[in-house]
Short mmCIF file of C-alpha atoms and ligand atoms in Angstrom, two decimals:
data_model
loop_
_atom_site.label_atom_id
_atom_site.label_comp_id
_atom_site.label_asym_id
_atom_site.label_seq_id
_atom_site.Cartn_x
_atom_site.Cartn_y
_atom_site.Cartn_z
CA MET A 1 276.48 111.96 284.31
CA LEU A 2 276.57 112.34 280.53
CA GLN A 3 279.60 114.29 279.30
CA LEU A 4 278.05 116.71 276.78
CA LYS A 5 279.65 119.81 275.30
CA ASP A 6 276.18 121.33 274.80
CA THR A 7 274.13 120.36 277.85
CA ALA A 8 271.02 122.00 276.37
CA LEU A 9 270.74 119.00 274.05
CA LEU A 10 269.71 116.84 277.01
CA ARG A 11 265.98 117.50 277.12
CA HIS A 12 263.44 116.12 279.63
CA HIS A 13 260.12 117.41 278.31
CA ALA A 14 257.83 116.89 275.35
CA TYR A 15 258.17 119.37 272.49
CA VAL A 16 254.74 120.64 271.40
CA ASP A 17 253.95 123.76 269.38
CA GLY A 18 257.46 125.10 269.90
CA GLN A 19 257.26 124.71 273.70
CA TRP A 20 258.87 122.27 276.12
CA ILE A 21 256.00 120.88 278.22
CA HIS A 22 255.52 118.57 281.18
CA ALA A 23 252.97 115.79 280.95
CA ASP A 24 249.55 117.01 282.10
CA SER A 25 249.62 114.25 284.69
CA GLY A 26 253.14 115.10 285.78
CA ASP A 27 254.14 111.56 284.81
CA THR A 28 257.73 110.87 283.83
CA MET A 29 259.59 107.80 282.60
CA ALA A 30 263.13 106.72 283.38
CA VAL A 31 265.62 106.48 280.52
CA THR A 32 268.20 103.84 281.38
CA ASN A 33 271.63 102.96 280.03
CA PRO A 34 271.53 99.34 278.79
CA ALA A 35 275.25 98.98 279.51
CA ASP A 36 274.80 99.23 283.27
CA GLY A 37 271.08 99.70 283.95
CA GLY A 38 271.76 103.16 285.38
CA ILE A 39 269.19 105.94 284.99
CA ILE A 40 270.35 108.65 282.62
CA ALA A 41 267.33 110.94 282.86
CA HIS A 42 263.65 111.18 283.67
CA VAL A 43 261.55 112.38 280.75
CA ALA A 44 257.93 113.53 280.51
CA SER A 45 255.53 110.71 279.65
CA VAL A 46 252.58 112.32 277.86
CA GLY A 47 249.12 111.01 277.06
CA ALA A 48 246.22 111.43 274.66
CA ALA A 49 245.39 115.03 275.65
CA GLU A 50 248.88 116.30 274.90
CA THR A 51 248.76 114.31 271.66
CA ARG A 52 245.56 116.07 270.63
CA ARG A 53 247.23 119.42 271.33
CA ALA A 54 250.27 118.45 269.29
CA ILE A 55 248.07 117.42 266.36
CA ALA A 56 246.15 120.68 266.62
CA ALA A 57 249.42 122.63 266.68
CA ALA A 58 250.62 120.76 263.59
CA ALA A 59 247.34 121.59 261.85
CA ARG A 60 247.68 125.29 262.75
CA ALA A 61 251.25 125.37 261.48
CA LEU A 62 250.43 123.58 258.21
CA PRO A 63 249.24 126.53 256.06
CA GLY A 64 252.28 128.63 256.87
CA TRP A 65 254.74 125.77 256.36
CA ARG A 66 253.25 124.43 253.14
CA GLY A 67 252.86 128.02 251.98
CA LYS A 68 256.63 128.50 251.98
CA THR A 69 258.40 127.77 248.74
CA ALA A 70 260.32 124.50 248.55
CA LYS A 71 263.46 126.58 248.51
CA GLU A 72 262.52 128.40 251.72
CA ARG A 73 261.85 125.07 253.42
CA ALA A 74 265.13 123.71 252.02
CA THR A 75 267.09 126.60 253.53
CA ILE A 76 265.66 125.87 256.98
CA LEU A 77 266.22 122.12 256.61
CA ARG A 78 269.78 122.74 255.52
CA ARG A 79 270.36 124.75 258.72
CA TRP A 80 268.96 121.79 260.71
CA TYR A 81 271.37 119.49 258.85
CA ASP A 82 274.35 121.73 259.60
CA LEU A 83 273.40 122.00 263.30
CA ILE A 84 273.04 118.22 263.60
CA LEU A 85 276.49 117.61 262.12
CA ALA A 86 277.98 120.28 264.36
CA ALA A 87 276.45 118.51 267.38
CA ALA A 88 277.32 115.00 266.15
CA ASP A 89 279.59 114.12 269.07
CA ASP A 90 276.96 115.03 271.65
CA LEU A 91 274.16 113.33 269.68
CA ALA A 92 276.27 110.17 269.50
CA VAL A 93 276.94 110.19 273.25
CA LEU A 94 273.22 110.60 273.96
CA MET A 95 272.40 107.77 271.56
CA THR A 96 274.99 105.35 272.92
CA ALA A 97 273.95 106.13 276.48
CA GLU A 98 270.27 105.37 275.88
CA GLN A 99 270.50 102.68 273.20
CA GLY A 100 273.85 100.98 273.84
CA LYS A 101 275.43 100.88 270.39
CA PRO A 102 279.18 101.50 270.14
CA LEU A 103 280.04 105.20 269.89
CA ALA A 104 281.49 104.76 266.40
CA GLU A 105 278.19 103.28 265.21
CA ALA A 106 276.27 106.07 266.91
CA LYS A 107 278.35 108.69 265.10
CA GLY A 108 277.67 106.79 261.89
CA GLU A 109 273.95 106.87 262.56
CA VAL A 110 273.99 110.63 263.19
CA SER A 111 275.63 111.16 259.79
CA TYR A 112 273.25 108.67 258.15
CA GLY A 113 270.25 110.36 259.74
CA ALA A 114 271.44 113.81 258.70
CA SER A 115 271.95 112.60 255.12
CA PHE A 116 268.15 112.28 254.73
CA ILE A 117 267.72 115.95 255.65
CA GLU A 118 270.38 116.97 253.16
CA TRP A 119 268.84 114.76 250.46
CA TYR A 120 265.20 115.83 250.95
CA ALA A 121 266.01 119.52 251.32
CA GLU A 122 266.82 119.21 247.62
CA GLU A 123 264.19 116.63 246.64
CA GLY A 124 261.48 118.97 247.94
CA LYS A 125 262.28 121.26 245.03
CA ARG A 126 261.55 118.48 242.53
CA THR A 127 258.00 117.42 243.41
CA TYR A 128 257.04 118.14 239.82
CA GLY A 129 253.50 117.91 238.49
CA GLU A 130 252.36 117.28 234.90
CA ILE A 131 250.43 119.01 232.16
CA ILE A 132 248.65 116.26 230.24
CA PRO A 133 247.50 116.56 226.60
CA GLU A 134 243.82 117.49 226.89
CA ASN A 135 241.14 114.96 225.97
CA ALA A 136 238.81 117.67 224.65
CA PRO A 137 239.14 121.22 223.19
CA GLY A 138 239.17 124.16 225.57
CA ARG A 139 240.69 122.27 228.41
CA ARG A 140 243.99 122.04 230.23
CA ILE A 141 244.60 118.91 232.27
CA LEU A 142 246.97 119.31 235.20
CA ALA A 143 248.25 116.80 237.75
CA THR A 144 249.90 118.48 240.73
CA ARG A 145 251.62 116.98 243.79
CA GLU A 146 250.55 118.46 247.13
CA PRO A 147 251.63 117.81 250.73
CA ILE A 148 249.29 115.32 252.36
CA GLY A 149 248.99 117.39 255.57
CA VAL A 150 249.55 116.44 259.22
CA VAL A 151 251.78 113.36 259.54
CA ALA A 152 252.19 111.02 262.51
CA ALA A 153 255.49 109.18 262.82
CA ILE A 154 256.02 106.30 265.25
CA THR A 155 259.62 105.13 265.46
CA PRO A 156 261.68 102.36 267.12
CA TRP A 157 264.54 102.36 269.63
CA ASN A 158 267.20 100.70 267.52
CA PHE A 159 268.00 103.72 265.31
CA PRO A 160 266.67 106.53 267.51
CA ASN A 161 267.94 109.32 265.26
CA ALA A 162 267.88 108.06 261.67
CA MET A 163 264.43 106.45 261.82
CA ILE A 164 263.04 109.89 262.72
CA THR A 165 264.89 111.90 260.08
CA ARG A 166 264.18 109.21 257.42
CA LYS A 167 260.50 110.08 257.88
CA CYS A 168 260.50 113.73 258.92
CA ALA A 169 262.96 115.02 256.31
CA PRO A 170 260.77 114.07 253.30
CA ALA A 171 257.59 115.01 255.16
CA LEU A 172 258.84 118.50 256.04
CA ALA A 173 260.43 119.02 252.63
CA ALA A 174 257.09 118.15 251.02
CA GLY A 175 255.35 120.82 253.13
CA CYS A 176 253.79 118.53 255.75
CA THR A 177 253.90 119.01 259.51
CA VAL A 178 254.79 116.13 261.83
CA VAL A 179 254.03 114.67 265.26
CA VAL A 180 256.63 112.10 266.31
CA LYS A 181 256.28 109.42 268.98
CA PRO A 182 259.78 107.97 269.50
CA GLY A 183 260.57 104.63 271.13
CA GLU A 184 260.06 104.77 274.87
CA ASP A 185 263.57 103.40 275.49
CA THR A 186 265.28 106.12 273.46
CA PRO A 187 263.53 109.51 273.67
CA LEU A 188 266.68 111.60 274.25
CA SER A 189 267.88 111.40 270.64
CA ALA A 190 264.46 112.54 269.41
CA LEU A 191 264.30 115.44 271.87
CA ALA A 192 267.79 116.57 270.91
CA LEU A 193 266.64 116.65 267.28
CA ALA A 194 263.73 118.86 268.39
CA GLU A 195 266.09 121.26 270.17
CA LEU A 196 268.19 121.55 267.02
CA ALA A 197 265.06 121.94 264.87
CA ALA A 198 264.03 124.93 267.00
CA ARG A 199 267.50 126.44 266.63
CA ALA A 200 267.32 125.91 262.87
CA GLY A 201 264.12 127.94 262.66
CA ILE A 202 261.63 125.16 262.02
CA PRO A 203 258.47 127.03 263.12
CA ALA A 204 256.41 126.11 266.17
CA GLY A 205 254.01 123.26 265.48
CA VAL A 206 255.83 122.00 262.37
CA PHE A 207 257.87 119.37 264.25
CA ASN A 208 256.50 117.96 267.53
CA VAL A 209 257.94 115.16 269.71
CA LEU A 210 255.86 113.17 272.24
CA PRO A 211 257.94 110.99 274.57
CA THR A 212 255.76 108.52 276.42
CA ALA A 213 255.59 105.16 278.14
CA ASP A 214 251.88 105.15 277.32
CA TYR A 215 252.35 104.37 273.64
CA VAL A 216 248.90 102.74 273.44
CA ALA A 217 247.14 106.00 274.39
CA VAL A 218 249.39 108.25 272.29
CA GLY A 219 249.38 105.84 269.35
CA GLY A 220 245.65 105.45 269.69
CA GLU A 221 245.15 109.21 269.32
CA LEU A 222 247.63 109.48 266.44
CA THR A 223 245.87 106.70 264.51
CA ALA A 224 242.27 107.74 265.31
CA ASN A 225 242.45 111.51 265.02
CA PRO A 226 240.99 112.51 261.61
CA VAL A 227 243.29 115.55 261.38
CA VAL A 228 246.22 113.16 260.92
CA ARG A 229 246.25 112.21 257.24
CA LYS A 230 249.32 109.97 257.18
CA LEU A 231 250.95 107.45 259.51
CA SER A 232 254.56 106.43 258.93
CA PHE A 233 255.61 103.59 261.22
CA THR A 234 258.86 101.76 261.75
CA GLY A 235 258.87 98.80 264.08
CA SER A 236 257.75 95.22 264.42
CA THR A 237 255.36 93.60 261.98
CA GLU A 238 253.05 92.70 264.87
CA VAL A 239 252.60 96.34 265.89
CA GLY A 240 252.47 97.45 262.26
CA LYS A 241 249.44 95.23 261.67
CA LEU A 242 247.71 96.67 264.73
CA LEU A 243 248.37 100.27 263.70
CA MET A 244 247.23 99.62 260.14
CA LYS A 245 243.87 98.42 261.51
CA GLN A 246 243.63 101.48 263.78
CA CYS A 247 244.20 103.79 260.80
CA ALA A 248 241.44 102.19 258.74
CA ASP A 249 238.56 104.09 260.36
CA THR A 250 239.94 107.42 259.13
CA MET A 251 241.46 106.04 255.89
CA LYS A 252 244.92 107.41 256.57
CA LYS A 253 247.69 107.00 254.02
CA VAL A 254 250.19 104.62 255.63
CA SER A 255 253.77 103.46 255.17
CA PHE A 256 255.37 100.71 257.20
CA GLU A 257 258.98 99.67 257.68
CA LEU A 258 258.63 96.40 259.58
CA GLY A 259 260.45 93.27 260.64
CA GLY A 260 262.83 91.19 258.59
CA ASN A 261 264.36 87.72 258.34
CA ALA A 262 267.29 88.39 256.02
CA PRO A 263 268.98 85.46 254.28
CA PHE A 264 272.71 85.85 253.68
CA ILE A 265 273.70 83.36 250.95
CA VAL A 266 277.30 82.30 250.33
CA PHE A 267 277.76 80.45 247.04
CA ASP A 268 280.77 78.26 246.37
CA ASP A 269 282.03 80.77 243.80
CA ALA A 270 282.09 83.61 246.37
CA ASP A 271 285.13 85.51 247.57
CA LEU A 272 285.03 83.97 251.06
CA ASP A 273 287.01 86.75 252.74
CA ALA A 274 284.61 89.32 251.29
CA ALA A 275 281.66 87.17 252.36
CA VAL A 276 282.98 86.95 255.92
CA ALA A 277 283.50 90.72 256.05
CA GLY A 278 279.98 91.24 254.73
CA ALA A 279 278.51 88.77 257.21
CA MET A 280 280.28 90.46 260.12
CA ALA A 281 279.01 93.88 259.06
CA SER A 282 275.47 92.73 258.38
CA LYS A 283 275.05 90.34 261.32
CA TYR A 284 276.70 92.10 264.25
CA ARG A 285 275.93 95.78 263.53
CA ASN A 286 274.09 97.29 266.52
CA THR A 287 274.61 93.93 268.29
CA GLY A 288 272.40 92.30 265.67
CA GLN A 289 269.52 94.68 266.44
CA THR A 290 268.74 95.99 262.99
CA CYS A 291 265.86 95.09 260.69
CA VAL A 292 268.29 94.29 257.87
CA CYS A 293 270.70 92.10 259.85
CA ALA A 294 271.54 88.76 258.32
CA ASN A 295 269.17 86.50 260.25
CA ARG A 296 269.94 83.25 258.40
CA ILE A 297 273.33 82.50 256.83
CA LEU A 298 273.00 79.95 254.02
CA VAL A 299 276.32 78.44 252.89
CA GLN A 300 276.83 76.08 249.95
CA ASP A 301 278.14 72.65 250.98
CA GLY A 302 281.52 72.95 249.26
CA VAL A 303 282.58 76.04 251.21
CA TYR A 304 280.63 75.54 254.44
CA ASP A 305 283.52 74.46 256.67
CA ALA A 306 285.95 77.05 255.27
CA PHE A 307 283.42 79.86 255.68
CA ALA A 308 282.52 78.76 259.22
CA ALA A 309 286.18 78.71 260.23
CA LYS A 310 286.89 82.13 258.75
CA LEU A 311 283.77 83.61 260.36
CA ALA A 312 284.72 82.14 263.75
CA GLU A 313 288.17 83.67 263.48
CA ALA A 314 286.67 87.11 262.80
CA VAL A 315 284.01 86.85 265.50
CA GLY A 316 286.60 85.76 268.03
CA LYS A 317 288.36 89.10 267.63
CA MET A 318 285.29 91.22 268.43
CA VAL A 319 285.57 93.44 271.50
CA VAL A 320 282.42 93.37 273.65
CA GLY A 321 281.81 96.19 276.13
CA PRO A 322 279.96 99.39 276.99
CA GLY A 323 279.32 101.51 273.90
CA LEU A 324 281.10 104.55 275.35
CA ALA A 325 284.33 102.58 275.78
CA GLY A 326 286.54 103.46 272.82
CA GLU A 327 287.49 99.98 271.64
CA THR A 328 284.02 98.44 271.88
CA GLN A 329 282.69 96.77 268.72
CA GLN A 330 279.63 95.12 270.27
CA GLY A 331 277.54 96.66 273.02
CA PRO A 332 274.69 95.34 275.18
CA LEU A 333 271.25 94.33 273.99
CA ILE A 334 268.52 96.90 274.63
CA ASN A 335 266.83 95.12 277.54
CA ARG A 336 266.21 91.90 279.43
CA GLN A 337 263.47 90.75 277.06
CA ALA A 338 265.88 91.01 274.13
CA VAL A 339 268.45 88.80 275.89
CA GLU A 340 265.77 86.28 276.80
CA LYS A 341 264.66 86.06 273.15
CA VAL A 342 268.25 85.38 272.05
CA GLU A 343 268.61 82.72 274.76
CA ARG A 344 265.35 81.14 273.64
CA HIS A 345 266.50 80.97 270.02
CA VAL A 346 269.88 79.44 270.91
CA ALA A 347 268.35 76.89 273.29
CA ASP A 348 265.72 75.89 270.71
CA ALA A 349 268.34 75.45 268.00
CA VAL A 350 270.63 73.33 270.20
CA GLU A 351 267.71 71.22 271.36
CA LYS A 352 266.86 70.52 267.69
CA GLY A 353 270.40 69.57 266.73
CA ALA A 354 272.41 72.74 266.14
CA THR A 355 275.98 73.06 267.42
CA VAL A 356 277.39 76.12 269.19
CA LEU A 357 280.60 76.92 267.33
CA MET A 358 281.17 80.12 269.32
CA GLY A 359 279.47 81.99 272.18
CA GLY A 360 276.00 80.72 272.98
CA LYS A 361 275.57 82.31 276.38
CA ARG A 362 275.34 85.60 278.28
CA HIS A 363 278.61 87.52 278.39
CA ALA A 364 280.74 87.63 281.51
CA LEU A 365 280.05 91.39 281.66
CA GLY A 366 276.54 90.49 282.86
CA GLY A 367 273.46 92.61 282.43
CA THR A 368 272.21 92.51 278.84
CA PHE A 369 275.57 91.63 277.27
CA TYR A 370 275.57 88.46 275.15
CA GLU A 371 278.52 86.67 273.56
CA PRO A 372 278.81 86.99 269.77
CA THR A 373 277.52 83.59 268.69
CA ILE A 374 277.81 81.22 265.73
CA LEU A 375 275.56 78.16 265.40
CA THR A 376 276.22 75.43 262.84
CA ASN A 377 274.07 72.63 261.41
CA VAL A 378 271.00 74.85 261.73
CA THR A 379 267.79 73.68 260.06
CA ALA A 380 264.52 75.25 258.93
CA ASP A 381 262.48 73.80 261.82
CA MET A 382 264.32 75.98 264.35
CA ALA A 383 262.88 79.24 265.72
CA CYS A 384 265.88 81.26 264.47
CA ALA A 385 264.92 80.24 260.92
CA ARG A 386 261.38 81.60 261.21
CA GLU A 387 261.68 84.53 263.63
CA GLU A 388 263.83 87.65 263.71
CA THR A 389 266.42 86.95 266.43
CA PHE A 390 267.42 90.59 266.81
CA GLY A 391 270.68 89.66 268.53
CA PRO A 392 274.33 88.66 267.86
CA VAL A 393 273.62 85.12 266.67
CA ALA A 394 274.81 83.84 263.27
CA PRO A 395 272.97 80.58 262.40
CA LEU A 396 274.68 78.71 259.54
CA PHE A 397 272.49 76.58 257.23
CA ARG A 398 273.74 74.29 254.43
CA PHE A 399 272.43 74.16 250.86
CA LYS A 400 273.32 72.09 247.81
CA ASP A 401 272.58 74.24 244.77
CA GLU A 402 271.20 77.60 243.59
CA ALA A 403 267.60 76.39 243.39
CA GLU A 404 267.66 75.16 246.99
CA ALA A 405 269.29 78.40 248.18
CA ILE A 406 266.54 80.49 246.59
CA ARG A 407 263.81 78.23 247.97
CA MET A 408 265.26 78.44 251.48
CA ALA A 409 265.80 82.19 251.26
CA ASN A 410 262.21 82.86 250.16
CA ASP A 411 260.69 80.48 252.73
CA THR A 412 259.48 83.25 255.07
CA GLN A 413 256.59 85.71 255.39
CA PHE A 414 259.15 88.53 255.57
CA GLY A 415 260.72 90.31 252.61
CA LEU A 416 262.89 93.22 253.68
CA ALA A 417 266.60 92.60 252.93
CA ALA A 418 268.50 89.68 251.42
CA TYR A 419 272.20 89.27 250.63
CA PHE A 420 274.33 86.92 248.58
CA TYR A 421 277.94 86.55 247.56
CA SER A 422 278.94 85.20 244.16
CA ARG A 423 281.41 86.10 241.44
CA ASP A 424 279.30 84.62 238.66
CA VAL A 425 277.61 87.52 236.88
CA GLY A 426 274.82 85.37 235.47
CA ARG A 427 274.10 83.99 238.93
CA CYS A 428 274.08 87.53 240.35
CA PHE A 429 271.32 88.56 237.96
CA ARG A 430 269.35 85.30 238.29
CA VAL A 431 269.42 85.23 242.09
CA SER A 432 268.72 88.93 242.66
CA ALA A 433 265.66 88.56 240.38
CA ALA A 434 264.45 85.42 242.17
CA LEU A 435 264.72 86.74 245.73
CA GLU A 436 261.36 88.00 247.12
CA TYR A 437 262.73 91.01 248.99
CA GLY A 438 262.57 94.79 248.77
CA ILE A 439 266.34 95.11 249.14
CA VAL A 440 269.08 92.81 247.79
CA GLY A 441 272.77 93.23 248.62
CA VAL A 442 275.02 91.51 246.06
CA ASN A 443 278.56 91.12 247.42
CA GLU A 444 277.66 93.87 249.92
CA GLY A 445 276.71 93.50 253.60
CA ILE A 446 275.79 97.11 254.34
CA ILE A 447 273.29 98.54 251.89
CA SER A 448 271.49 101.43 253.61
CA THR A 449 271.85 104.87 252.08
CA GLU A 450 269.66 107.92 251.56
CA VAL A 451 270.04 107.70 247.78
CA ALA A 452 268.30 104.31 247.45
CA PRO A 453 264.66 103.27 248.08
CA PHE A 454 264.59 101.30 251.36
CA GLY A 455 261.63 99.11 252.19
CA GLY A 456 260.14 95.64 252.28
CA VAL A 457 257.57 93.42 250.61
CA LYS A 458 255.25 90.77 252.06
CA GLU A 459 255.00 91.28 255.86
CA SER A 460 258.05 93.54 255.99
CA GLY A 461 256.19 96.65 255.04
CA ILE A 462 254.52 99.06 252.66
CA GLY A 463 256.21 101.98 250.92
CA ARG A 464 259.79 103.17 250.62
CA GLU A 465 262.08 105.57 252.49
CA GLY A 466 265.01 107.36 250.91
CA ALA A 467 265.63 108.15 247.25
CA ARG A 468 263.08 109.81 244.95
CA GLN A 469 260.40 107.42 246.17
CA GLY A 470 260.63 108.48 249.81
CA ILE A 471 258.99 111.88 249.34
CA GLU A 472 256.06 110.39 247.38
CA GLU A 473 254.85 108.94 250.69
CA TYR A 474 254.01 112.48 251.85
CA LEU A 475 252.40 113.79 248.67
CA GLU A 476 248.97 113.46 247.11
CA VAL A 477 248.31 113.84 243.38
CA LYS A 478 245.58 116.35 242.49
CA TYR A 479 244.03 116.24 239.04
CA VAL A 480 242.78 119.65 237.88
CA CYS A 481 240.60 119.79 234.78
CA MET A 482 240.78 123.42 233.65
CA GLY A 483 237.88 124.00 231.29
CA GLY A 484 236.17 126.92 229.58
CA LEU A 485 239.38 128.01 227.89
CA GLY A 486 237.69 128.56 224.54
N1 NAD B 1 262.03 98.03 258.41
C1 NAD B 1 262.71 98.93 259.09
O1 NAD B 1 263.20 99.94 258.54
C2 NAD B 1 262.89 98.76 260.57
C3 NAD B 1 263.74 99.63 261.23
C4 NAD B 1 263.92 99.47 262.61
C5 NAD B 1 263.25 98.47 263.32
N2 NAD B 1 262.42 97.66 262.62
C6 NAD B 1 261.74 96.58 263.33
O2 NAD B 1 261.27 97.03 264.62
C7 NAD B 1 261.36 95.96 265.55
C8 NAD B 1 262.18 96.39 266.74
O3 NAD B 1 261.82 97.67 267.16
P1 NAD B 1 260.83 97.83 268.37
O4 NAD B 1 261.04 96.77 269.38
O5 NAD B 1 260.88 99.24 268.83
O6 NAD B 1 259.43 97.58 267.67
P2 NAD B 1 257.99 97.81 268.29
O7 NAD B 1 257.06 97.51 267.19
O8 NAD B 1 257.81 97.11 269.59
O9 NAD B 1 257.93 99.39 268.62
C9 NAD B 1 258.12 100.32 267.60
C10 NAD B 1 257.41 101.61 268.02
O10 NAD B 1 256.04 101.33 268.11
C11 NAD B 1 255.54 101.75 269.37
N3 NAD B 1 254.44 100.87 269.74
C12 NAD B 1 254.48 99.61 270.21
N4 NAD B 1 253.24 99.14 270.43
C13 NAD B 1 252.38 100.14 270.09
C14 NAD B 1 250.96 100.32 270.11
N5 NAD B 1 250.15 99.32 270.52
N6 NAD B 1 250.43 101.50 269.71
C15 NAD B 1 251.25 102.51 269.31
N7 NAD B 1 252.59 102.42 269.27
C16 NAD B 1 253.14 101.26 269.67
C17 NAD B 1 256.72 101.67 270.29
O11 NAD B 1 256.54 102.52 271.40
C18 NAD B 1 257.83 102.17 269.38
O12 NAD B 1 257.82 103.58 269.34
C19 NAD B 1 262.01 94.81 264.82
O13 NAD B 1 261.02 93.94 264.34
C20 NAD B 1 262.71 95.49 263.66
O14 NAD B 1 262.89 94.62 262.57
C21 NAD B 1 262.22 97.76 261.27
O1 LIG B 2 266.83 98.63 261.68
C1 LIG B 2 266.45 99.13 260.67
C2 LIG B 2 267.18 100.24 259.98
O2 LIG B 2 266.41 100.65 258.88
C3 LIG B 2 268.53 99.75 259.62
S1 LIG B 2 269.42 100.79 258.56
O3 LIG B 2 270.18 101.73 259.40
O4 LIG B 2 268.48 101.51 257.67
O5 LIG B 2 270.30 99.89 257.79
#
């Protein structure tokens, strides 16, 4: 049984139009703890009909919500922010229980997620328009920014709190209303956010949450319903492509935060201890299950052996265990399929000539636990070079010079995050300019923050979240030509 201070945060129903509702069919889905496979809760699993009602509720709530001043919306969002921080311990326990990440990481995610609400409560007051010098006498030319309307948000399991607030905070601040479909593995974090939104005074219909195992039906309604004017999706590139096609018939505005294949480059002029610390943070965060995890570690020949030895020493100290256990630094993978993908990548690499320096097999804890792993002598023909492993595997590649490092780093259809370590300032500017990615960490392994524009290029996505840019995704520009002014 989950140990919560505020048991009302554990919700089992969908949240539609300010009401907690069962699925029309009575269907529920089990939410399991990846650490032990135990069932934490049974949650309503809704379908297309409930989705239509949620969209209709969001449409009804839109005039009242967009009709508030940005300051009035900011006051309510600020209350939501304060309530989330006050409930951080419970929100972290819920998150670790359903997703598996270590409790310390879960607490970090709650703060990170809340930071978007704090940031956009203020940004909503700055959605300035323009008065443009008229092109003819008797006119005033205005360009205003207006909320796009009803927004659909579809979010993943790996950051079950922050991926929701990173979308909903700018959307709500801009005056939009939102219908959220969270990942089916992790609905509890989303439903707890809905409970706190209600307590904060976010009006009925403004923020709706649809837990479901039938994501095809719910997603199908969200992408086909003409009342929905915007889809914001975070998840795999494969699903992103499908949803983009489904949105085409109603010409929705879309933004996508998709898969990655991050290179992590270590030049021979790098501070190797800093590079190891950065690699540990980037690679093994959330057991390697983040879109910006280092997926390929490229090390220049002259420092390859020294870096590998230092990394192995650090990895060997990691504590693997259930996320709720205090000392845990690496938890379980989300499910059996995730473990099987990691096993497939390791087996493929070894078969093609890679060496297992550390780990390389399921952890003695069983279940979905996997040993933190380092592979050496990895080459571009291996699956882990082309696909997102999404697990605790650090594949080390060799390169000779800067030109080869850049060519290897860019040799992918993905373009979300890239990292490199160097103490040569000229190299830092050259390489960050040459890397085909939306995000570049220079001598930094953790780069995500609400103040910066987060997003990918190529097949890693469209649009940005966070920063000034993040609210633009939920606004439309209206040009008003005011004539007859004499
Ligand atoms: N770029 C980012 O910011 C970011 C953040 C987190 C995760 N991701 C990516 O997400 C992937 C892992 O997350 P995941 O396994 O949840 O991804 P996923 O694409 O399988 O699922 C993401 C969401 O889409 C829903 N979904 C899946 N198929 C659908 C369909 N046919 N119709 C409607 N909805 C559907 C799921 O229920 C879930 O809510 C990785 O590729 C990771 O890189 C990217
Ligand atoms: O997994 C994707 C998330 O966007 C990672 S982060 O928390 O934004 O770094």
